[in-house]
mmCIF file with all atom_site columns, C-alpha atoms in Angstrom:
data_model
loop_
_atom_site.group_PDB
_atom_site.id
_atom_site.type_symbol
_atom_site.label_atom_id
_atom_site.label_alt_id
_atom_site.label_comp_id
_atom_site.label_asym_id
_atom_site.label_entity_id
_atom_site.label_seq_id
_atom_site.pdbx_PDB_ins_code
_atom_site.Cartn_x
_atom_site.Cartn_y
_atom_site.Cartn_z
_atom_site.occupancy
_atom_site.B_iso_or_equiv
_atom_site.pdbx_formal_charge
_atom_site.auth_seq_id
_atom_site.auth_comp_id
_atom_site.auth_asym_id
_atom_site.auth_atom_id
_atom_site.pdbx_PDB_model_num
ATOM 1   C CA . MET U 1 1   ? 188.934 114.830 142.835 1.00 78.00 ? 432 MET U CA 1
ATOM 2   C CA . HIS U 1 2   ? 187.997 117.911 144.815 1.00 85.00 ? 433 HIS U CA 1
ATOM 3   C CA . ILE U 1 3   ? 184.347 118.122 145.828 1.00 93.00 ? 434 ILE U CA 1
ATOM 4   C CA . PRO U 1 4   ? 183.419 120.848 148.311 1.00 91.00 ? 435 PRO U CA 1
ATOM 5   C CA . ILE U 1 5   ? 181.557 119.377 151.270 1.00 94.00 ? 436 ILE U CA 1
ATOM 6   C CA . ASP U 1 6   ? 179.777 121.471 153.885 1.00 93.00 ? 437 ASP U CA 1
ATOM 7   C CA . PRO U 1 7   ? 178.735 119.388 156.906 1.00 91.00 ? 438 PRO U CA 1
ATOM 8   C CA . ALA U 1 8   ? 176.569 122.305 158.100 1.00 93.00 ? 439 ALA U CA 1
ATOM 9   C CA . ALA U 1 9   ? 174.605 122.519 154.833 1.00 91.00 ? 440 ALA U CA 1
ATOM 10  C CA . SER U 1 10  ? 170.994 121.402 154.740 1.00 91.00 ? 441 SER U CA 1
ATOM 11  C CA . ALA U 1 11  ? 171.727 119.019 151.844 1.00 92.00 ? 442 ALA U CA 1
ATOM 12  C CA . PRO U 1 12  ? 172.977 115.584 152.931 1.00 95.00 ? 443 PRO U CA 1
ATOM 13  C CA . ILE U 1 13  ? 176.654 114.894 152.260 1.00 97.00 ? 444 ILE U CA 1
ATOM 14  C CA . TYR U 1 14  ? 175.891 112.155 149.705 1.00 97.00 ? 445 TYR U CA 1
ATOM 15  C CA . GLU U 1 15  ? 173.793 114.700 147.785 1.00 96.00 ? 446 GLU U CA 1
ATOM 16  C CA . GLN U 1 16  ? 176.620 117.250 147.875 1.00 96.00 ? 447 GLN U CA 1
ATOM 17  C CA . ILE U 1 17  ? 178.966 114.615 146.462 1.00 97.00 ? 448 ILE U CA 1
ATOM 18  C CA . ARG U 1 18  ? 176.441 113.654 143.780 1.00 96.00 ? 449 ARG U CA 1
ATOM 19  C CA . GLU U 1 19  ? 175.932 117.295 142.825 1.00 93.00 ? 450 GLU U CA 1
ATOM 20  C CA . GLY U 1 20  ? 179.680 117.954 142.695 1.00 95.00 ? 451 GLY U CA 1
ATOM 21  C CA . ILE U 1 21  ? 180.341 115.027 140.372 1.00 96.00 ? 452 ILE U CA 1
ATOM 22  C CA . ALA U 1 22  ? 177.263 115.749 138.254 1.00 91.00 ? 453 ALA U CA 1
ATOM 23  C CA . ALA U 1 23  ? 178.362 119.371 137.855 1.00 89.00 ? 454 ALA U CA 1
ATOM 24  C CA . ALA U 1 24  ? 181.834 118.243 136.761 1.00 92.00 ? 455 ALA U CA 1
ATOM 25  C CA . ILE U 1 25  ? 180.249 115.958 134.159 1.00 89.00 ? 456 ILE U CA 1
ATOM 26  C CA . LEU U 1 26  ? 177.909 118.692 132.903 1.00 81.00 ? 457 LEU U CA 1
ATOM 27  C CA . ARG U 1 27  ? 180.806 121.185 132.656 1.00 84.00 ? 458 ARG U CA 1
ATOM 28  C CA . GLY U 1 28  ? 182.850 118.665 130.718 1.00 86.00 ? 459 GLY U CA 1
ATOM 29  C CA . ASP U 1 29  ? 185.541 118.392 133.407 1.00 92.00 ? 460 ASP U CA 1
ATOM 30  C CA . LEU U 1 30  ? 184.859 114.643 133.374 1.00 93.00 ? 461 LEU U CA 1
ATOM 31  C CA . ALA U 1 31  ? 184.648 113.202 129.874 1.00 93.00 ? 462 ALA U CA 1
ATOM 32  C CA . PRO U 1 32  ? 182.777 110.097 128.730 1.00 94.00 ? 463 PRO U CA 1
ATOM 33  C CA . GLY U 1 33  ? 184.759 107.018 129.689 1.00 96.00 ? 464 GLY U CA 1
ATOM 34  C CA . ASP U 1 34  ? 186.639 108.730 132.521 1.00 97.00 ? 465 ASP U CA 1
ATOM 35  C CA . ALA U 1 35  ? 186.875 106.616 135.646 1.00 97.00 ? 466 ALA U CA 1
ATOM 36  C CA . LEU U 1 36  ? 185.665 108.070 138.923 1.00 97.00 ? 467 LEU U CA 1
ATOM 37  C CA . PRO U 1 37  ? 187.780 107.430 142.014 1.00 96.00 ? 468 PRO U CA 1
ATOM 38  C CA . SER U 1 38  ? 186.947 104.186 143.779 1.00 96.00 ? 469 SER U CA 1
ATOM 39  C CA . ILE U 1 39  ? 184.300 104.445 146.456 1.00 96.00 ? 470 ILE U CA 1
ATOM 40  C CA . ARG U 1 40  ? 186.885 103.810 149.181 1.00 96.00 ? 471 ARG U CA 1
ATOM 41  C CA . THR U 1 41  ? 189.389 106.299 147.769 1.00 96.00 ? 472 THR U CA 1
ATOM 42  C CA . LEU U 1 42  ? 186.788 109.049 147.478 1.00 96.00 ? 473 LEU U CA 1
ATOM 43  C CA . ALA U 1 43  ? 185.496 108.319 150.983 1.00 96.00 ? 474 ALA U CA 1
ATOM 44  C CA . ARG U 1 44  ? 189.033 108.567 152.366 1.00 96.00 ? 475 ARG U CA 1
ATOM 45  C CA . ASP U 1 45  ? 189.828 111.751 150.413 1.00 95.00 ? 476 ASP U CA 1
ATOM 46  C CA . LEU U 1 46  ? 186.614 113.476 151.505 1.00 95.00 ? 477 LEU U CA 1
ATOM 47  C CA . ARG U 1 47  ? 186.782 112.035 155.033 1.00 95.00 ? 478 ARG U CA 1
ATOM 48  C CA . VAL U 1 48  ? 183.293 110.567 154.822 1.00 96.00 ? 479 VAL U CA 1
ATOM 49  C CA . SER U 1 49  ? 181.968 107.043 155.196 1.00 97.00 ? 480 SER U CA 1
ATOM 50  C CA . VAL U 1 50  ? 182.038 104.473 152.419 1.00 97.00 ? 481 VAL U CA 1
ATOM 51  C CA . ILE U 1 51  ? 178.255 104.234 152.791 1.00 98.00 ? 482 ILE U CA 1
ATOM 52  C CA . THR U 1 52  ? 177.973 107.940 151.936 1.00 97.00 ? 483 THR U CA 1
ATOM 53  C CA . THR U 1 53  ? 180.064 107.677 148.774 1.00 97.00 ? 484 THR U CA 1
ATOM 54  C CA . THR U 1 54  ? 178.273 104.474 147.777 1.00 97.00 ? 485 THR U CA 1
ATOM 55  C CA . ARG U 1 55  ? 174.924 106.253 148.000 1.00 98.00 ? 486 ARG U CA 1
ATOM 56  C CA . ALA U 1 56  ? 176.245 109.197 145.946 1.00 97.00 ? 487 ALA U CA 1
ATOM 57  C CA . TYR U 1 57  ? 177.529 106.832 143.238 1.00 97.00 ? 488 TYR U CA 1
ATOM 58  C CA . ASN U 1 58  ? 174.237 104.902 143.234 1.00 97.00 ? 489 ASN U CA 1
ATOM 59  C CA . GLU U 1 59  ? 172.375 108.185 142.715 1.00 96.00 ? 490 GLU U CA 1
ATOM 60  C CA . LEU U 1 60  ? 174.666 109.059 139.797 1.00 96.00 ? 491 LEU U CA 1
ATOM 61  C CA . VAL U 1 61  ? 173.952 105.666 138.225 1.00 96.00 ? 492 VAL U CA 1
ATOM 62  C CA . ALA U 1 62  ? 170.203 106.224 138.709 1.00 94.00 ? 493 ALA U CA 1
ATOM 63  C CA . ASP U 1 63  ? 170.584 109.693 137.120 1.00 89.00 ? 494 ASP U CA 1
ATOM 64  C CA . GLY U 1 64  ? 172.142 108.047 134.065 1.00 90.00 ? 495 GLY U CA 1
ATOM 65  C CA . LEU U 1 65  ? 175.366 110.024 134.388 1.00 93.00 ? 496 LEU U CA 1
ATOM 66  C CA . VAL U 1 66  ? 177.690 107.106 135.134 1.00 96.00 ? 497 VAL U CA 1
ATOM 67  C CA . ASP U 1 67  ? 177.879 103.352 134.655 1.00 96.00 ? 498 ASP U CA 1
ATOM 68  C CA . ALA U 1 68  ? 179.092 100.978 137.349 1.00 96.00 ? 499 ALA U CA 1
ATOM 69  C CA . VAL U 1 69  ? 181.065 98.087  135.908 1.00 95.00 ? 500 VAL U CA 1
ATOM 70  C CA . ARG U 1 70  ? 181.407 95.268  138.419 1.00 94.00 ? 501 ARG U CA 1
ATOM 71  C CA . GLY U 1 71  ? 185.036 94.649  139.294 1.00 93.00 ? 502 GLY U CA 1
ATOM 72  C CA . LYS U 1 72  ? 186.295 97.567  137.206 1.00 95.00 ? 503 LYS U CA 1
ATOM 73  C CA . GLY U 1 73  ? 184.843 100.762 138.649 1.00 95.00 ? 504 GLY U CA 1
ATOM 74  C CA . VAL U 1 74  ? 182.471 103.598 137.865 1.00 97.00 ? 505 VAL U CA 1
ATOM 75  C CA . PHE U 1 75  ? 182.787 105.426 134.556 1.00 97.00 ? 506 PHE U CA 1
ATOM 76  C CA . VAL U 1 76  ? 181.268 108.584 133.094 1.00 97.00 ? 507 VAL U CA 1
ATOM 77  C CA . ARG U 1 77  ? 178.562 107.712 130.587 1.00 94.00 ? 508 ARG U CA 1
ATOM 78  C CA . ALA U 1 78  ? 178.434 109.422 127.193 1.00 92.00 ? 509 ALA U CA 1
ATOM 79  C CA . GLN U 1 79  ? 175.727 112.051 127.327 1.00 81.00 ? 510 GLN U CA 1
ATOM 80  C CA . ASP U 1 80  ? 173.367 113.207 124.628 1.00 79.00 ? 511 ASP U CA 1
ATOM 81  C CA . ALA U 1 81  ? 173.735 116.991 124.140 1.00 77.00 ? 512 ALA U CA 1
ATOM 82  C CA . ASP U 1 82  ? 169.960 117.491 124.388 1.00 83.00 ? 513 ASP U CA 1
ATOM 83  C CA . GLN U 1 83  ? 169.826 115.556 127.664 1.00 79.00 ? 514 GLN U CA 1
ATOM 84  C CA . LEU U 1 84  ? 172.703 117.616 129.062 1.00 76.00 ? 515 LEU U CA 1
ATOM 85  C CA . ARG U 1 85  ? 170.877 120.804 128.091 1.00 82.00 ? 516 ARG U CA 1
ATOM 86  C CA . GLU U 1 86  ? 167.669 119.604 129.731 1.00 85.00 ? 517 GLU U CA 1
ATOM 87  C CA . ARG U 1 87  ? 169.528 118.692 132.936 1.00 78.00 ? 518 ARG U CA 1
ATOM 88  C CA . ALA U 1 88  ? 171.193 122.111 132.970 1.00 80.00 ? 519 ALA U CA 1
ATOM 89  C CA . LEU U 1 89  ? 167.844 123.847 132.442 1.00 89.00 ? 520 LEU U CA 1
ATOM 90  C CA . LEU U 1 90  ? 166.319 121.816 135.262 1.00 88.00 ? 521 LEU U CA 1
ATOM 91  C CA . GLN U 1 91  ? 169.149 122.863 137.592 1.00 83.00 ? 522 GLN U CA 1
ATOM 92  C CA . ILE U 1 92  ? 168.670 126.488 136.547 1.00 89.00 ? 523 ILE U CA 1
ATOM 93  C CA . ASP U 1 93  ? 164.911 126.290 137.190 1.00 93.00 ? 524 ASP U CA 1
ATOM 94  C CA . GLU U 1 94  ? 165.531 124.786 140.630 1.00 91.00 ? 525 GLU U CA 1
ATOM 95  C CA . ALA U 1 95  ? 168.011 127.575 141.451 1.00 90.00 ? 526 ALA U CA 1
ATOM 96  C CA . PHE U 1 96  ? 165.515 130.197 140.249 1.00 93.00 ? 527 PHE U CA 1
ATOM 97  C CA . ASP U 1 97  ? 162.769 128.608 142.362 1.00 94.00 ? 528 ASP U CA 1
ATOM 98  C CA . ALA U 1 98  ? 165.014 128.753 145.424 1.00 92.00 ? 529 ALA U CA 1
ATOM 99  C CA . ALA U 1 99  ? 165.906 132.390 144.696 1.00 93.00 ? 530 ALA U CA 1
ATOM 100 C CA . VAL U 1 100 ? 162.248 133.353 144.315 1.00 94.00 ? 531 VAL U CA 1
ATOM 101 C CA . ARG U 1 101 ? 161.348 131.603 147.597 1.00 94.00 ? 532 ARG U CA 1
ATOM 102 C CA . ALA U 1 102 ? 164.190 133.384 149.394 1.00 93.00 ? 533 ALA U CA 1
ATOM 103 C CA . ALA U 1 103 ? 163.172 136.729 147.918 1.00 94.00 ? 534 ALA U CA 1
ATOM 104 C CA . ARG U 1 104 ? 159.529 136.245 148.870 1.00 94.00 ? 535 ARG U CA 1
ATOM 105 C CA . SER U 1 105 ? 160.388 135.275 152.423 1.00 95.00 ? 536 SER U CA 1
ATOM 106 C CA . ALA U 1 106 ? 162.636 138.355 152.771 1.00 95.00 ? 537 ALA U CA 1
ATOM 107 C CA . GLY U 1 107 ? 160.129 140.730 151.178 1.00 95.00 ? 538 GLY U CA 1
ATOM 108 C CA . ILE U 1 108 ? 162.359 141.467 148.193 1.00 94.00 ? 539 ILE U CA 1
ATOM 109 C CA . GLU U 1 109 ? 160.442 142.857 145.227 1.00 94.00 ? 540 GLU U CA 1
ATOM 110 C CA . ASP U 1 110 ? 160.437 141.140 141.830 1.00 94.00 ? 541 ASP U CA 1
ATOM 111 C CA . ASN U 1 111 ? 162.162 144.085 140.137 1.00 94.00 ? 542 ASN U CA 1
ATOM 112 C CA . GLU U 1 112 ? 165.071 143.900 142.628 1.00 94.00 ? 543 GLU U CA 1
ATOM 113 C CA . LEU U 1 113 ? 165.435 140.174 141.999 1.00 94.00 ? 544 LEU U CA 1
ATOM 114 C CA . SER U 1 114 ? 165.354 140.794 138.247 1.00 93.00 ? 545 SER U CA 1
ATOM 115 C CA . ARG U 1 115 ? 167.987 143.561 138.519 1.00 93.00 ? 546 ARG U CA 1
ATOM 116 C CA . ARG U 1 116 ? 170.282 141.239 140.449 1.00 92.00 ? 547 ARG U CA 1
ATOM 117 C CA . LEU U 1 117 ? 169.972 138.510 137.815 1.00 92.00 ? 548 LEU U CA 1
ATOM 118 C CA . THR U 1 118 ? 170.613 141.028 135.030 1.00 93.00 ? 549 THR U CA 1
ATOM 119 C CA . ARG U 1 119 ? 173.770 142.267 136.793 1.00 91.00 ? 550 ARG U CA 1
ATOM 120 C CA . ARG U 1 120 ? 175.083 138.717 137.037 1.00 88.00 ? 551 ARG U CA 1
ATOM 121 C CA . LEU U 1 121 ? 174.326 138.018 133.400 1.00 89.00 ? 552 LEU U CA 1
ATOM 122 C CA . GLU U 1 122 ? 176.115 141.185 132.339 1.00 89.00 ? 553 GLU U CA 1
ATOM 123 C CA . GLY U 1 123 ? 179.063 140.319 134.558 1.00 85.00 ? 554 GLY U CA 1
ATOM 124 C CA . GLU U 1 124 ? 179.542 137.042 132.687 1.00 61.00 ? 555 GLU U CA 1
ATOM 125 C CA . ARG U 1 125 ? 180.063 138.799 129.356 1.00 52.00 ? 556 ARG U CA 1
#
């Protein structure tokens, strides 16, 4: 499993791992019932500590995205479509909030920010 990790990022590594796996689940790259790599395997593959991957997996369990089955592993939980939509909307709102904060701190006008979003939306079509 490839999860991009940036040691220089402000987000802790366990959070980057959690976000990478959560995004894969939300995109449908990981289907309900799919097994995640073992904690040790993922730690080795990402070259991080077992404690870091354990924390990421614990966060995913707390988020309700995966189930940990003692002695068997960690598996993607079946998701309700409405819950997936709400999670996606929450992520979008958080990204918008970050963009607005960045724009405000750089003195970028609302209409410029809006134009940039519109260009990206049109580029996706």
